[in-house]
């Protein structure tokens, strides 16, 4: 099995480095954050990883959509309405939403993420801040519609595409391992927002369990063929380190395989 793997950028948030590290940053300068969804394609399959936020949520949270998710997918020749499998790495607002775009999808989620997002931690503002209640309720509705596949720990989406619970950032955070022509690539998503978080071993400040976050870096690396096979969830450097799949998609999509 060899899949193509793409990062599709849909948004941007200008911020300073102090917002990206637990305890801040002594050299506090600009350190913007990009937003992505990821596409796994091959073997007759199209698997999406995360679904991004829509215009309403972007406005509410003062984030900038650089290209709406449905447009980014159309750029790649993907008809959102026919996508059958979507991995949701965790239920934060920037990773789940846009449910209306994906009527045919089954959502792959960790047991612990649903537990966390609907449980006692959400009574505390600091813990629920990155969740949108309508997204969480939307996922509950899909549970009742038979549209959620729950995983506990490790799970297989298709041969050569597996999910792995790491926790840390949220209770049910999972990473995705993909067989590609350059070997095993791991989409870390928010197990490591930036290269700097995992490389410099400096946790991101939105965190459920710091010990699990630290262990998650190690696990993501152990699942991948090398350091360069681990893809952080929000680092603009991903757009620089990898090539666009075509001239027309420069600055919009990069190829990770
Ligand atoms: Zn995120």
Tab-separated table of C-alpha atoms and ligand atoms in Angstrom:
chain	number	residue	atom	x	y	z
A	1	UNK	CA	0.000	0.000	0.000
A	2	UNK	CA	1.333	3.430	-0.967
A	3	UNK	CA	-0.808	6.473	-0.463
A	4	UNK	CA	-0.450	10.045	-1.607
A	5	UNK	CA	-0.620	12.486	1.291
A	6	UNK	CA	-1.410	16.179	1.171
A	7	UNK	CA	-1.653	19.078	3.624
A	8	UNK	CA	-4.344	21.512	2.490
A	9	UNK	CA	-4.011	24.898	4.143
A	10	UNK	CA	-7.240	26.713	4.930
A	11	UNK	CA	-6.441	29.337	7.550
A	12	UNK	CA	-3.968	31.484	9.396
A	13	UNK	CA	-3.616	33.151	12.775
A	14	UNK	CA	-1.017	35.813	13.493
A	15	UNK	CA	0.313	35.502	17.025
A	16	UNK	CA	3.470	35.659	19.080
A	17	UNK	CA	5.671	32.778	20.178
A	18	UNK	CA	4.632	33.183	23.800
A	19	UNK	CA	1.209	31.805	22.819
A	20	UNK	CA	2.787	28.588	21.540
A	21	UNK	CA	4.820	27.367	24.520
A	22	UNK	CA	3.936	26.480	28.069
A	23	UNK	CA	5.570	29.154	30.214
A	24	UNK	CA	5.859	31.570	27.271
A	25	UNK	CA	8.940	32.339	25.213
A	26	UNK	CA	11.924	34.510	26.210
A	27	UNK	CA	12.462	35.706	22.616
A	28	UNK	CA	8.833	36.545	22.068
A	29	UNK	CA	8.438	37.412	18.392
A	30	UNK	CA	5.904	36.669	15.662
A	31	UNK	CA	5.127	32.955	15.350
A	32	UNK	CA	1.997	32.566	13.226
A	33	UNK	CA	-0.046	29.419	13.044
A	34	UNK	CA	-1.468	27.809	9.896
A	35	UNK	CA	-4.602	25.662	9.764
A	36	UNK	CA	-4.740	22.483	7.700
A	37	UNK	CA	-6.826	19.527	6.752
A	38	UNK	CA	-5.027	16.499	5.336
A	39	UNK	CA	-5.923	14.234	2.431
A	40	UNK	CA	-4.844	10.600	2.098
A	41	UNK	CA	-5.431	9.274	-1.396
A	42	UNK	CA	-4.733	5.973	-3.114
A	43	UNK	CA	-5.812	2.336	-3.426
A	44	UNK	CA	-9.189	3.625	-4.600
A	45	UNK	CA	-9.711	5.544	-1.375
A	46	UNK	CA	-9.949	9.156	-0.252
A	47	UNK	CA	-9.565	9.578	3.488
A	48	UNK	CA	-9.750	13.009	5.049
A	49	UNK	CA	-8.052	13.916	8.312
A	50	UNK	CA	-9.945	16.661	10.170
A	51	UNK	CA	-12.508	19.032	8.692
A	52	UNK	CA	-11.585	22.563	9.807
A	53	UNK	CA	-13.771	25.475	10.834
A	54	UNK	CA	-16.262	27.467	8.796
A	55	UNK	CA	-16.733	31.205	8.244
A	56	UNK	CA	-18.970	31.678	11.285
A	57	UNK	CA	-16.477	30.114	13.695
A	58	UNK	CA	-13.593	31.997	12.070
A	59	UNK	CA	-15.420	35.275	12.714
A	60	UNK	CA	-16.292	34.338	16.273
A	61	UNK	CA	-12.699	33.425	17.090
A	62	UNK	CA	-11.052	36.061	14.917
A	63	UNK	CA	-9.214	33.573	12.751
A	64	UNK	CA	-8.614	34.114	9.060
A	65	UNK	CA	-9.785	31.601	6.475
A	66	UNK	CA	-7.295	31.734	3.605
A	67	UNK	CA	-9.232	29.231	1.492
A	68	UNK	CA	-12.468	27.545	2.585
A	69	UNK	CA	-12.082	23.810	3.221
A	70	UNK	CA	-14.587	22.882	0.502
A	71	UNK	CA	-12.633	24.969	-2.024
A	72	UNK	CA	-9.326	23.445	-0.959
A	73	UNK	CA	-10.784	19.980	-1.402
A	74	UNK	CA	-12.235	20.915	-4.791
A	75	UNK	CA	-8.732	22.121	-5.764
A	76	UNK	CA	-7.636	18.526	-5.166
A	77	UNK	CA	-10.519	17.078	-7.159
A	78	UNK	CA	-12.275	15.852	-4.031
A	79	UNK	CA	-16.060	16.119	-3.866
A	80	UNK	CA	-16.641	16.655	-0.142
A	81	UNK	CA	-20.145	15.196	-0.371
A	82	UNK	CA	-18.821	11.782	-1.363
A	83	UNK	CA	-16.008	11.429	1.220
A	84	UNK	CA	-16.646	8.220	3.172
A	85	UNK	CA	-13.981	8.209	5.886
A	86	UNK	CA	-12.810	11.120	8.010
A	87	UNK	CA	-10.381	10.807	10.890
A	88	UNK	CA	-11.003	13.425	13.571
A	89	UNK	CA	-7.730	13.804	15.475
A	90	UNK	CA	-9.561	15.591	18.300
A	91	UNK	CA	-12.698	17.695	18.694
A	92	UNK	CA	-11.188	21.186	18.989
A	93	UNK	CA	-12.946	23.811	16.875
A	94	UNK	CA	-10.217	23.959	14.251
A	95	UNK	CA	-10.267	20.192	13.618
A	96	UNK	CA	-13.972	19.390	13.507
A	97	UNK	CA	-16.916	21.276	12.037
A	98	UNK	CA	-18.225	21.796	8.531
A	99	UNK	CA	-20.470	18.759	9.092
A	100	UNK	CA	-22.842	19.950	6.370
A	101	UNK	CA	-20.099	19.403	3.772
A	102	UNK	CA	-19.740	15.694	4.516
A	103	UNK	CA	-23.142	13.953	4.502
A	104	UNK	CA	-21.705	10.580	3.445
A	105	UNK	CA	-18.865	10.388	5.957
A	106	UNK	CA	-18.133	8.104	8.846
A	107	UNK	CA	-16.083	9.922	11.490
A	108	UNK	CA	-13.236	8.045	13.204
A	109	UNK	CA	-12.778	9.201	16.779
A	110	UNK	CA	-11.152	7.987	19.983
A	111	UNK	CA	-13.464	6.873	22.813
A	112	UNK	CA	-11.590	9.122	25.220
A	113	UNK	CA	-12.082	12.232	23.080
A	114	UNK	CA	-15.857	11.929	23.199
A	115	UNK	CA	-15.648	11.197	26.903
A	116	UNK	CA	-13.495	14.273	27.475
A	117	UNK	CA	-15.562	16.636	25.311
A	118	UNK	CA	-18.812	15.645	27.023
A	119	UNK	CA	-17.483	15.087	30.524
A	120	UNK	CA	-16.616	16.897	33.707
A	121	UNK	CA	-13.549	18.770	32.407
A	122	UNK	CA	-15.823	20.820	30.144
A	123	UNK	CA	-17.380	22.509	33.177
A	124	UNK	CA	-14.143	24.516	33.395
A	125	UNK	CA	-13.652	27.338	30.896
A	126	UNK	CA	-9.905	26.796	30.480
A	127	UNK	CA	-10.515	23.187	29.418
A	128	UNK	CA	-13.479	23.766	27.109
A	129	UNK	CA	-12.181	26.950	25.505
A	130	UNK	CA	-10.944	25.283	22.297
A	131	UNK	CA	-14.158	23.296	21.881
A	132	UNK	CA	-17.294	24.586	20.171
A	133	UNK	CA	-20.366	23.100	21.796
A	134	UNK	CA	-22.172	22.911	18.451
A	135	UNK	CA	-19.312	20.833	17.014
A	136	UNK	CA	-19.433	18.461	19.960
A	137	UNK	CA	-23.239	18.220	19.762
A	138	UNK	CA	-22.891	17.688	16.014
A	139	UNK	CA	-20.662	14.712	16.668
A	140	UNK	CA	-23.128	13.321	19.221
A	141	UNK	CA	-25.815	13.556	16.524
A	142	UNK	CA	-23.583	11.539	14.195
A	143	UNK	CA	-23.146	8.928	16.911
A	144	UNK	CA	-26.938	8.544	17.008
A	145	UNK	CA	-27.032	8.417	13.202
A	146	UNK	CA	-24.553	5.538	13.171
A	147	UNK	CA	-21.922	7.712	11.520
A	148	UNK	CA	-19.108	7.488	14.089
A	149	UNK	CA	-16.541	4.691	14.291
A	150	UNK	CA	-14.954	4.687	17.731
A	151	UNK	CA	-11.368	3.615	18.291
A	152	UNK	CA	-9.645	2.837	21.551
A	153	UNK	CA	-5.870	3.139	21.339
A	154	UNK	CA	-4.734	1.837	17.953
A	155	UNK	CA	-7.130	1.331	15.054
A	156	UNK	CA	-7.049	0.689	11.315
A	157	UNK	CA	-8.918	2.891	8.838
A	158	UNK	CA	-7.645	1.015	5.781
A	159	UNK	CA	-4.595	-1.179	5.114
A	160	UNK	CA	-1.626	1.168	5.622
A	161	UNK	CA	-3.648	3.885	7.377
A	162	UNK	CA	-3.886	3.597	11.145
A	163	UNK	CA	-4.800	5.810	14.092
A	164	UNK	CA	-2.983	5.858	17.424
A	165	UNK	CA	-4.126	7.426	20.660
A	166	UNK	CA	-1.585	9.739	22.293
A	167	UNK	CA	-3.619	12.046	24.556
A	168	UNK	CA	-1.736	15.011	25.994
A	169	UNK	CA	-3.144	18.040	24.174
A	170	UNK	CA	-6.623	16.598	24.825
A	171	UNK	CA	-7.638	13.371	26.552
A	172	UNK	CA	-8.449	11.612	23.282
A	173	UNK	CA	-5.924	13.132	20.880
A	174	UNK	CA	-4.900	10.675	18.127
A	175	UNK	CA	-2.222	10.702	15.414
A	176	UNK	CA	-2.472	9.097	11.966
A	177	UNK	CA	0.155	6.862	10.377
A	178	UNK	CA	0.199	6.558	6.590
A	179	UNK	CA	2.147	4.254	4.272
A	180	UNK	CA	3.642	6.405	1.519
A	181	UNK	CA	6.264	5.992	-1.197
A	182	UNK	CA	8.837	7.559	1.166
A	183	UNK	CA	7.885	5.302	4.050
A	184	UNK	CA	5.745	5.739	7.169
A	185	UNK	CA	4.607	9.322	7.618
A	186	UNK	CA	2.828	10.371	10.805
A	187	UNK	CA	0.347	13.225	10.889
A	188	UNK	CA	0.935	14.417	14.422
A	189	UNK	CA	-1.832	17.012	14.236
A	190	UNK	CA	-1.873	18.755	17.611
A	191	UNK	CA	0.273	16.157	19.304
A	192	UNK	CA	2.837	18.789	18.191
A	193	UNK	CA	1.532	22.092	16.830
A	194	UNK	CA	4.984	23.182	15.604
A	195	UNK	CA	8.268	21.432	14.843
A	196	UNK	CA	9.639	23.404	17.779
A	197	UNK	CA	7.275	21.824	20.305
A	198	UNK	CA	8.508	18.271	19.724
A	199	UNK	CA	12.089	19.092	18.669
A	200	UNK	CA	12.836	21.464	21.546
A	201	UNK	CA	10.616	19.493	23.920
A	202	UNK	CA	8.548	22.536	24.851
A	203	UNK	CA	4.852	21.748	25.336
A	204	UNK	CA	2.072	23.765	23.730
A	205	UNK	CA	0.120	25.630	26.451
A	206	UNK	CA	-3.323	24.127	25.709
A	207	UNK	CA	-2.811	20.793	27.370
A	208	UNK	CA	-4.806	18.173	29.268
A	209	UNK	CA	-1.806	16.146	30.428
A	210	UNK	CA	1.774	17.333	29.953
A	211	UNK	CA	3.305	13.911	30.614
A	212	UNK	CA	1.160	12.329	27.904
A	213	UNK	CA	2.013	15.172	25.518
A	214	UNK	CA	5.719	14.530	26.006
A	215	UNK	CA	5.198	10.795	25.556
A	216	UNK	CA	3.107	11.539	22.455
A	217	UNK	CA	6.103	13.163	20.737
A	218	UNK	CA	8.084	9.999	21.346
A	219	UNK	CA	5.263	7.795	20.129
A	220	UNK	CA	4.695	9.831	16.965
A	221	UNK	CA	8.401	9.625	16.197
A	222	UNK	CA	8.512	5.883	16.872
A	223	UNK	CA	5.650	5.315	14.407
A	224	UNK	CA	7.440	7.308	11.671
A	225	UNK	CA	10.487	6.437	9.572
A	226	UNK	CA	12.468	9.488	10.728
A	227	UNK	CA	12.087	12.889	12.379
A	228	UNK	CA	11.333	14.264	8.920
A	229	UNK	CA	8.396	11.878	8.611
A	230	UNK	CA	6.473	13.529	11.469
A	231	UNK	CA	4.188	16.362	10.357
A	232	UNK	CA	3.186	18.955	12.977
A	233	UNK	CA	-0.390	20.210	13.039
A	234	UNK	CA	-0.027	23.963	12.570
A	235	UNK	CA	3.510	24.861	11.531
A	236	UNK	CA	3.790	27.258	8.544
A	237	UNK	CA	7.173	25.625	7.896
A	238	UNK	CA	5.305	22.606	6.498
A	239	UNK	CA	4.365	24.826	3.542
A	240	UNK	CA	8.063	25.613	3.011
A	241	UNK	CA	9.572	22.184	3.530
A	242	UNK	CA	7.284	20.358	1.115
A	243	UNK	CA	6.505	20.928	-2.562
A	244	UNK	CA	3.169	21.910	-4.027
A	245	UNK	CA	1.583	19.126	-6.086
A	246	UNK	CA	1.327	21.539	-9.031
A	247	UNK	CA	2.205	25.097	-9.967
A	248	UNK	CA	-1.431	26.148	-9.601
A	249	UNK	CA	-1.555	24.927	-5.994
A	250	UNK	CA	1.550	26.741	-4.741
A	251	UNK	CA	0.891	28.256	-1.334
A	252	UNK	CA	-2.333	26.275	-0.989
A	253	UNK	CA	-1.397	22.589	-0.824
A	254	UNK	CA	1.810	20.638	-0.204
A	255	UNK	CA	2.606	17.027	-0.876
A	256	UNK	CA	3.899	15.113	2.158
A	257	UNK	CA	4.571	11.735	0.554
B	1	LIG	ZN1	-5.411	22.652	16.290
